PDB file of C-alpha atoms in Angstrom:
ATOM      1  CA  MET A   3     127.978 -27.548 -23.715  1.00  0.00           C
ATOM      2  CA  ALA A   4     127.225 -29.308 -26.666  1.00  0.00           C
ATOM      3  CA  GLY A   5     124.247 -31.231 -26.442  1.00  0.00           C
ATOM      4  CA  GLU A   6     123.043 -29.369 -22.983  1.00  0.00           C
ATOM      5  CA  ILE A   7     119.427 -28.352 -22.419  1.00  0.00           C
ATOM      6  CA  PRO A   8     119.162 -24.212 -22.106  1.00  0.00           C
ATOM      7  CA  PRO A   9     116.419 -24.029 -18.846  1.00  0.00           C
ATOM      8  CA  ALA A  10     112.984 -22.745 -19.534  1.00  0.00           C
ATOM      9  CA  GLN A  11     112.509 -19.161 -19.879  1.00  0.00           C
ATOM     10  CA  PRO A  12     108.580 -18.021 -18.228  1.00  0.00           C
ATOM     11  CA  PRO A  13     106.727 -16.922 -21.556  1.00  0.00           C
ATOM     12  CA  PRO A  14     105.747 -13.038 -22.316  1.00  0.00           C
ATOM     13  CA  GLY A  15     103.472 -11.382 -20.220  1.00  0.00           C
ATOM     14  CA  PRO A  16      99.649 -11.172 -21.935  1.00  0.00           C
ATOM     15  CA  PRO A  17      99.715  -8.828 -24.085  1.00  0.00           C
ATOM     16  CA  PRO A  18      96.505  -6.459 -24.319  1.00  0.00           C
ATOM     17  CA  ARG A  19      93.627  -8.556 -24.886  1.00  0.00           C
ATOM     18  CA  PRO A  20      90.061  -7.487 -25.854  1.00  0.00           C
ATOM     19  CA  LEU A  21      87.479  -7.482 -21.774  1.00  0.00           C
ATOM     20  CA  LEU A  22      85.798 -11.859 -21.939  1.00  0.00           C
ATOM     21  CA  TRP A  23      88.846 -13.124 -23.812  1.00  0.00           C
ATOM     22  CA  ARG A  24      89.191 -16.209 -22.250  1.00  0.00           C
ATOM     23  CA  TRP A  25      85.774 -16.743 -22.450  1.00  0.00           C
ATOM     24  CA  ARG A  26      86.104 -16.496 -26.262  1.00  0.00           C
ATOM     25  CA  ARG A  27      86.861 -19.329 -28.337  1.00  0.00           C
ATOM     26  CA  ASN A  28      90.695 -20.231 -29.451  1.00  0.00           C
ATOM     27  CA  PRO A  29      93.581 -21.981 -29.879  1.00  0.00           C
ATOM     28  CA  LEU A  30      95.370 -19.200 -27.658  1.00  0.00           C
ATOM     29  CA  ARG A  31      92.869 -19.808 -24.561  1.00  0.00           C
ATOM     30  CA  ARG A  32      94.159 -23.120 -22.667  1.00  0.00           C
ATOM     31  CA  ARG A  33      92.294 -24.550 -20.167  1.00  0.00           C
ATOM     32  CA  THR A  34      93.432 -22.743 -17.311  1.00  0.00           C
ATOM     33  CA  ASP A  35      92.317 -19.889 -18.673  1.00  0.00           C
ATOM     34  CA  ALA A  36      88.545 -21.594 -19.217  1.00  0.00           C
ATOM     35  CA  LEU A  37      88.805 -22.500 -15.784  1.00  0.00           C
ATOM     36  CA  GLN A  38      89.514 -18.856 -13.978  1.00  0.00           C
ATOM     37  CA  ALA A  39      86.915 -17.516 -16.090  1.00  0.00           C
ATOM     38  CA  TRP A  40      84.802 -19.186 -14.714  1.00  0.00           C
ATOM     39  CA  LEU A  41      86.394 -19.343 -10.587  1.00  0.00           C
ATOM     40  CA  GLY A  42      85.810 -15.909 -11.004  1.00  0.00           C
ATOM     41  CA  LEU A  43      82.525 -15.525 -12.245  1.00  0.00           C
ATOM     42  CA  GLY A  44      82.009 -18.429  -9.024  1.00  0.00           C
ATOM     43  CA  VAL A  45      83.316 -15.637  -6.888  1.00  0.00           C
ATOM     44  CA  LEU A  46      81.494 -12.644  -7.653  1.00  0.00           C
ATOM     45  CA  ILE A  47      78.758 -14.197  -8.254  1.00  0.00           C
ATOM     46  CA  THR A  48      79.427 -15.736  -3.841  1.00  0.00           C
ATOM     47  CA  VAL A  49      79.948 -12.585  -3.113  1.00  0.00           C
ATOM     48  CA  LEU A  50      77.380 -10.457  -4.533  1.00  0.00           C
ATOM     49  CA  ALA A  51      75.587 -13.558  -2.308  1.00  0.00           C
ATOM     50  CA  VAL A  52      76.523 -13.461   0.840  1.00  0.00           C
ATOM     51  CA  ALA A  53      77.915  -9.396   0.921  1.00  0.00           C
ATOM     52  CA  PRO A  54      74.520  -8.392   1.577  1.00  0.00           C
ATOM     53  CA  VAL A  55      73.554 -11.327   4.199  1.00  0.00           C
ATOM     54  CA  VAL A  56      76.153 -10.676   6.007  1.00  0.00           C
ATOM     55  CA  ALA A  57      75.874  -7.294   6.002  1.00  0.00           C
ATOM     56  CA  VAL A  58      72.337  -7.724   7.428  1.00  0.00           C
ATOM     57  CA  LEU A  59      73.518  -9.888  10.131  1.00  0.00           C
ATOM     58  CA  VAL A  60      76.702  -7.566  11.299  1.00  0.00           C
ATOM     59  CA  ALA A  61      73.929  -4.809  11.219  1.00  0.00           C
ATOM     60  CA  ASP A  62      71.763  -7.333  13.101  1.00  0.00           C
ATOM     61  CA  THR A  63      73.686  -8.042  15.603  1.00  0.00           C
ATOM     62  CA  ALA A  64      76.207  -4.926  15.706  1.00  0.00           C
ATOM     63  CA  ARG A  65      71.809  -2.210  16.332  1.00  0.00           C
ATOM     64  CA  GLY A  66      71.001  -4.574  19.302  1.00  0.00           C
ATOM     65  CA  HIS A  67      74.403  -4.394  21.304  1.00  0.00           C
ATOM     66  CA  TYR A  68      74.268  -0.668  21.009  1.00  0.00           C
ATOM     67  CA  GLU A  69      70.881  -0.640  22.034  1.00  0.00           C
ATOM     68  CA  ASP A  70      71.030  -2.546  25.548  1.00  0.00           C
ATOM     69  CA  THR A  71      74.933  -0.098  25.831  1.00  0.00           C
ATOM     70  CA  ALA A  72      72.443   2.992  25.280  1.00  0.00           C
ATOM     71  CA  ARG A  73      70.154   1.690  27.160  1.00  0.00           C
ATOM     72  CA  HIS A  74      72.617   0.618  30.041  1.00  0.00           C
ATOM     73  CA  GLN A  75      73.523   4.076  29.719  1.00  0.00           C
ATOM     74  CA  LYS A  76      70.859   5.786  30.769  1.00  0.00           C
ATOM     75  CA  GLN A  77      70.557   3.955  33.808  1.00  0.00           C
ATOM     76  CA  THR A  78      73.913   4.494  35.127  1.00  0.00           C
ATOM     77  CA  ARG A  79      74.443   8.986  33.831  1.00  0.00           C
ATOM     78  CA  TYR A  80      72.782  11.214  34.376  1.00  0.00           C
ATOM     79  CA  GLU A  81      73.212  14.817  34.000  1.00  0.00           C
ATOM     80  CA  ALA A  82      74.537  17.501  36.757  1.00  0.00           C
ATOM     81  CA  ASP A  83      75.284  21.238  37.503  1.00  0.00           C
ATOM     82  CA  ALA A  84      79.174  21.607  37.786  1.00  0.00           C
ATOM     83  CA  ALA A  85      81.634  24.204  38.880  1.00  0.00           C
ATOM     84  CA  LEU A  86      84.748  24.912  37.241  1.00  0.00           C
ATOM     85  CA  THR A  87      87.266  25.053  40.733  1.00  0.00           C
ATOM     86  CA  GLU A  88      89.830  26.134  38.270  1.00  0.00           C
ATOM     87  CA  ASP A  89      89.853  28.662  34.678  1.00  0.00           C
ATOM     88  CA  ALA A  90      90.029  27.038  31.117  1.00  0.00           C
ATOM     89  CA  PRO A  91      92.521  28.770  29.633  1.00  0.00           C
ATOM     90  CA  ARG A  92      91.816  31.306  26.915  1.00  0.00           C
ATOM     91  CA  HIS A  93      91.670  30.428  23.701  1.00  0.00           C
ATOM     92  CA  PRO A  94      94.507  32.347  20.801  1.00  0.00           C
ATOM     93  CA  GLU A  95      91.178  33.839  18.440  1.00  0.00           C
ATOM     94  CA  PRO A  96      88.804  34.988  20.262  1.00  0.00           C
ATOM     95  CA  GLY A  97      86.002  34.612  18.661  1.00  0.00           C
ATOM     96  CA  SER A  98      86.307  32.459  16.259  1.00  0.00           C
ATOM     97  CA  ASP A  99      85.382  29.965  14.513  1.00  0.00           C
ATOM     98  CA  GLU A 100      87.732  26.953  15.900  1.00  0.00           C
ATOM     99  CA  GLU A 101      87.284  28.748  19.157  1.00  0.00           C
ATOM    100  CA  LYS A 102      84.173  28.146  18.912  1.00  0.00           C
ATOM    101  CA  ARG A 103      84.667  24.303  18.722  1.00  0.00           C
ATOM    102  CA  THR A 104      87.800  24.054  20.967  1.00  0.00           C
ATOM    103  CA  ARG A 105      86.939  22.968  24.268  1.00  0.00           C
ATOM    104  CA  TYR A 106      90.177  22.360  27.883  1.00  0.00           C
ATOM    105  CA  PRO A 107      90.315  19.739  30.181  1.00  0.00           C
ATOM    106  CA  VAL A 108      89.655  21.477  33.344  1.00  0.00           C
ATOM    107  CA  GLU A 109      88.312  20.673  37.193  1.00  0.00           C
ATOM    108  CA  VAL A 110      84.912  20.722  38.110  1.00  0.00           C
ATOM    109  CA  ARG A 111      82.400  20.130  41.644  1.00  0.00           C
ATOM    110  CA  VAL A 112      80.087  18.076  41.804  1.00  0.00           C
ATOM    111  CA  VAL A 113      77.634  16.992  43.671  1.00  0.00           C
ATOM    112  CA  THR A 114      76.056  13.576  43.616  1.00  0.00           C
ATOM    113  CA  ARG A 115      71.766  12.515  43.432  1.00  0.00           C
ATOM    114  CA  GLU A 116      73.674  11.143  47.126  1.00  0.00           C
ATOM    115  CA  GLY A 117      74.709  13.828  48.752  1.00  0.00           C
ATOM    116  CA  ARG A 118      78.448  13.750  47.661  1.00  0.00           C
ATOM    117  CA  THR A 119      80.614  16.769  46.572  1.00  0.00           C
ATOM    118  CA  ARG A 120      83.596  15.636  44.826  1.00  0.00           C
ATOM    119  CA  THR A 121      85.405  16.341  42.141  1.00  0.00           C
ATOM    120  CA  THR A 122      86.060  15.220  38.729  1.00  0.00           C
ATOM    121  CA  ARG A 123      87.790  16.930  34.956  1.00  0.00           C
ATOM    122  CA  THR A 124      85.319  17.252  31.498  1.00  0.00           C
ATOM    123  CA  GLU A 125      85.993  20.131  29.008  1.00  0.00           C
ATOM    124  CA  VAL A 126      84.340  22.783  28.466  1.00  0.00           C
ATOM    125  CA  GLN A 127      84.554  26.405  26.291  1.00  0.00           C
ATOM    126  CA  PRO A 128      87.733  28.396  26.023  1.00  0.00           C
ATOM    127  CA  GLY A 129      87.406  31.079  28.981  1.00  0.00           C
ATOM    128  CA  LEU A 130      84.907  30.149  31.977  1.00  0.00           C
ATOM    129  CA  THR A 131      86.796  31.522  35.085  1.00  0.00           C
ATOM    130  CA  ALA A 132      86.391  29.421  38.067  1.00  0.00           C
ATOM    131  CA  GLY A 133      83.315  29.335  39.594  1.00  0.00           C
ATOM    132  CA  ASN A 134      80.874  28.989  36.603  1.00  0.00           C
ATOM    133  CA  THR A 135      77.622  26.596  36.659  1.00  0.00           C
ATOM    134  CA  VAL A 136      78.114  23.844  32.914  1.00  0.00           C
ATOM    135  CA  ARG A 137      75.923  20.905  32.417  1.00  0.00           C
ATOM    136  CA  ILE A 138      77.615  17.868  32.349  1.00  0.00           C
ATOM    137  CA  TRP A 139      76.984  13.549  32.212  1.00  0.00           C
ATOM    138  CA  VAL A 140      78.136  12.687  35.037  1.00  0.00           C
ATOM    139  CA  THR A 141      78.478   8.368  35.919  1.00  0.00           C
ATOM    140  CA  ALA A 142      76.993   7.647  39.868  1.00  0.00           C
ATOM    141  CA  ASP A 143      79.203   8.758  41.529  1.00  0.00           C
ATOM    142  CA  GLY A 144      79.470  11.620  40.103  1.00  0.00           C
ATOM    143  CA  GLU A 145      82.737  11.023  37.683  1.00  0.00           C
ATOM    144  CA  ALA A 146      82.225  12.721  34.156  1.00  0.00           C
ATOM    145  CA  THR A 147      81.146  10.725  30.835  1.00  0.00           C
ATOM    146  CA  ASP A 148      79.221  11.292  27.507  1.00  0.00           C
ATOM    147  CA  ALA A 149      76.695  10.912  27.417  1.00  0.00           C
ATOM    148  CA  PRO A 150      74.311   8.406  26.402  1.00  0.00           C
ATOM    149  CA  LEU A 151      74.418   7.613  22.769  1.00  0.00           C
ATOM    150  CA  THR A 152      71.992   8.947  20.936  1.00  0.00           C
ATOM    151  CA  ALA A 153      69.807   7.124  17.842  1.00  0.00           C
ATOM    152  CA  GLY A 154      71.263   9.046  15.151  1.00  0.00           C
ATOM    153  CA  GLU A 155      75.317   7.534  16.854  1.00  0.00           C
ATOM    154  CA  ILE A 156      73.693   4.611  16.888  1.00  0.00           C
ATOM    155  CA  ARG A 157      72.302   3.894  13.165  1.00  0.00           C
ATOM    156  CA  SER A 158      75.448   5.918  12.054  1.00  0.00           C
ATOM    157  CA  ARG A 159      77.694   3.051  14.178  1.00  0.00           C
ATOM    158  CA  THR A 160      75.894   0.574  13.214  1.00  0.00           C
ATOM    159  CA  MET A 161      75.886   1.669   9.233  1.00  0.00           C
ATOM    160  CA  GLY A 162      79.175   1.854   9.640  1.00  0.00           C
ATOM    161  CA  TRP A 163      79.730  -1.997  10.617  1.00  0.00           C
ATOM    162  CA  ALA A 164      77.151  -3.128   8.188  1.00  0.00           C
ATOM    163  CA  LEU A 165      79.347  -1.958   5.533  1.00  0.00           C
ATOM    164  CA  VAL A 166      82.525  -2.876   7.479  1.00  0.00           C
ATOM    165  CA  ALA A 167      81.199  -6.675   6.930  1.00  0.00           C
ATOM    166  CA  ALA A 168      80.075  -6.158   3.815  1.00  0.00           C
ATOM    167  CA  ILE A 169      83.982  -5.017   2.321  1.00  0.00           C
ATOM    168  CA  GLY A 170      85.047  -8.409   4.407  1.00  0.00           C
ATOM    169  CA  VAL A 171      83.448  -9.629   1.789  1.00  0.00           C
ATOM    170  CA  ALA A 172      84.589  -8.404  -1.020  1.00  0.00           C
ATOM    171  CA  LEU A 173      88.355  -8.606   0.232  1.00  0.00           C
ATOM    172  CA  THR A 174      87.961 -12.109   1.138  1.00  0.00           C
ATOM    173  CA  GLY A 175      86.240 -12.947  -2.440  1.00  0.00           C
ATOM    174  CA  ALA A 176      89.315 -11.193  -4.110  1.00  0.00           C
ATOM    175  CA  ALA A 177      92.240 -12.733  -2.178  1.00  0.00           C
ATOM    176  CA  ALA A 178      90.299 -16.119  -2.898  1.00  0.00           C
ATOM    177  CA  HIS A 179      90.357 -14.954  -6.891  1.00  0.00           C
ATOM    178  CA  ALA A 180      93.674 -13.577  -6.659  1.00  0.00           C
ATOM    179  CA  LEU A 181      95.561 -16.784  -5.001  1.00  0.00           C
ATOM    180  CA  THR A 182      93.851 -19.096  -7.774  1.00  0.00           C
ATOM    181  CA  GLY A 183      94.908 -16.931  -9.455  1.00  0.00           C
ATOM    182  CA  LEU A 184      98.295 -17.639  -8.941  1.00  0.00           C
ATOM    183  CA  ALA A 185      97.947 -21.128  -8.257  1.00  0.00           C
ATOM    184  CA  LEU A 186      96.901 -21.585 -11.366  1.00  0.00           C
ATOM    185  CA  ARG A 187     100.219 -19.076 -12.945  1.00  0.00           C
ATOM    186  CA  ARG A 188     101.829 -21.138 -10.842  1.00  0.00           C
ATOM    187  CA  ARG A 189     100.834 -24.467 -12.961  1.00  0.00           C
ATOM    188  CA  ASN A 190     101.231 -23.274 -15.915  1.00  0.00           C
ATOM    189  CA  LEU A 191     104.823 -22.055 -15.814  1.00  0.00           C
ATOM    190  CA  ALA A 192     104.947 -26.329 -14.869  1.00  0.00           C
ATOM    191  CA  HIS A 193     103.368 -27.287 -17.962  1.00  0.00           C
ATOM    192  CA  TRP A 194     105.899 -24.733 -19.784  1.00  0.00           C
ATOM    193  CA  ASP A 195     108.756 -25.925 -17.880  1.00  0.00           C
ATOM    194  CA  THR A 196     107.944 -30.310 -19.597  1.00  0.00           C
ATOM    195  CA  ALA A 197     106.745 -29.643 -22.412  1.00  0.00           C
ATOM    196  CA  TRP A 198     110.724 -27.113 -22.843  1.00  0.00           C
ATOM    197  CA  ALA A 199     112.634 -30.351 -21.845  1.00  0.00           C
ATOM    198  CA  GLU A 200     110.903 -31.709 -24.810  1.00  0.00           C
ATOM    199  CA  THR A 201     111.134 -29.683 -27.034  1.00  0.00           C
ATOM    200  CA  ALA A 202     114.294 -27.996 -26.673  1.00  0.00           C
ATOM    201  CA  PRO A 203     116.116 -31.171 -27.495  1.00  0.00           C
ATOM    202  CA  ARG A 204     114.984 -31.035 -31.021  1.00  0.00           C
ATOM    203  CA  TRP A 205     116.844 -27.762 -30.904  1.00  0.00           C
ATOM    204  CA  THR A 206     120.383 -29.029 -29.560  1.00  0.00           C
ATOM    205  CA  THR A 207     122.235 -30.089 -32.546  1.00  0.00           C
ATOM    206  CA  PRO A 208     126.189 -31.945 -30.284  1.00  0.00           C
ATOM    207  CA  THR A 209     129.037 -31.615 -32.436  1.00  0.00           C
TER     208      THR A 209
END
């Protein structure tokens, strides 16, 4: 229909631009471009400042937790001899490296510190027969369990949590920057629609 304002089309995607183009003065740079550049710099500085602090705090908390856990485990667990009550399966590749790493769950009989005999299940090497004795860690009631955490395991888990914390801060900063960029882009598109509404009538001629 003559005189009808055609709908605004979004501006074309930005062409390849040199690094730090938002910091350079040029007629095409919008106010939001400079704002986004400053916000990006602020997010980067914040992440670089906050991430190490958060990582140290999380690492300290994690180390304290795992050290307490290790102390409790050493107080409530001990090693005991356990006799197999059944044969362990044989590995299909005897003598292989895989056999050396493989463990099969079997039922074993242990005697607790209180002198009570009970059965539990633990993992043993392939090919052991009933009556063989293995050394395992058990709880106070004779239940098979893992060995207490070692200093190396505590250190590894602590570093893992510190790394997760640092990555979490970085991802949070990246998400904040992305959301900010999306908001600025929507604002630019709204301004584009407004400008088009003012300009389009000049390009239309009633017939």
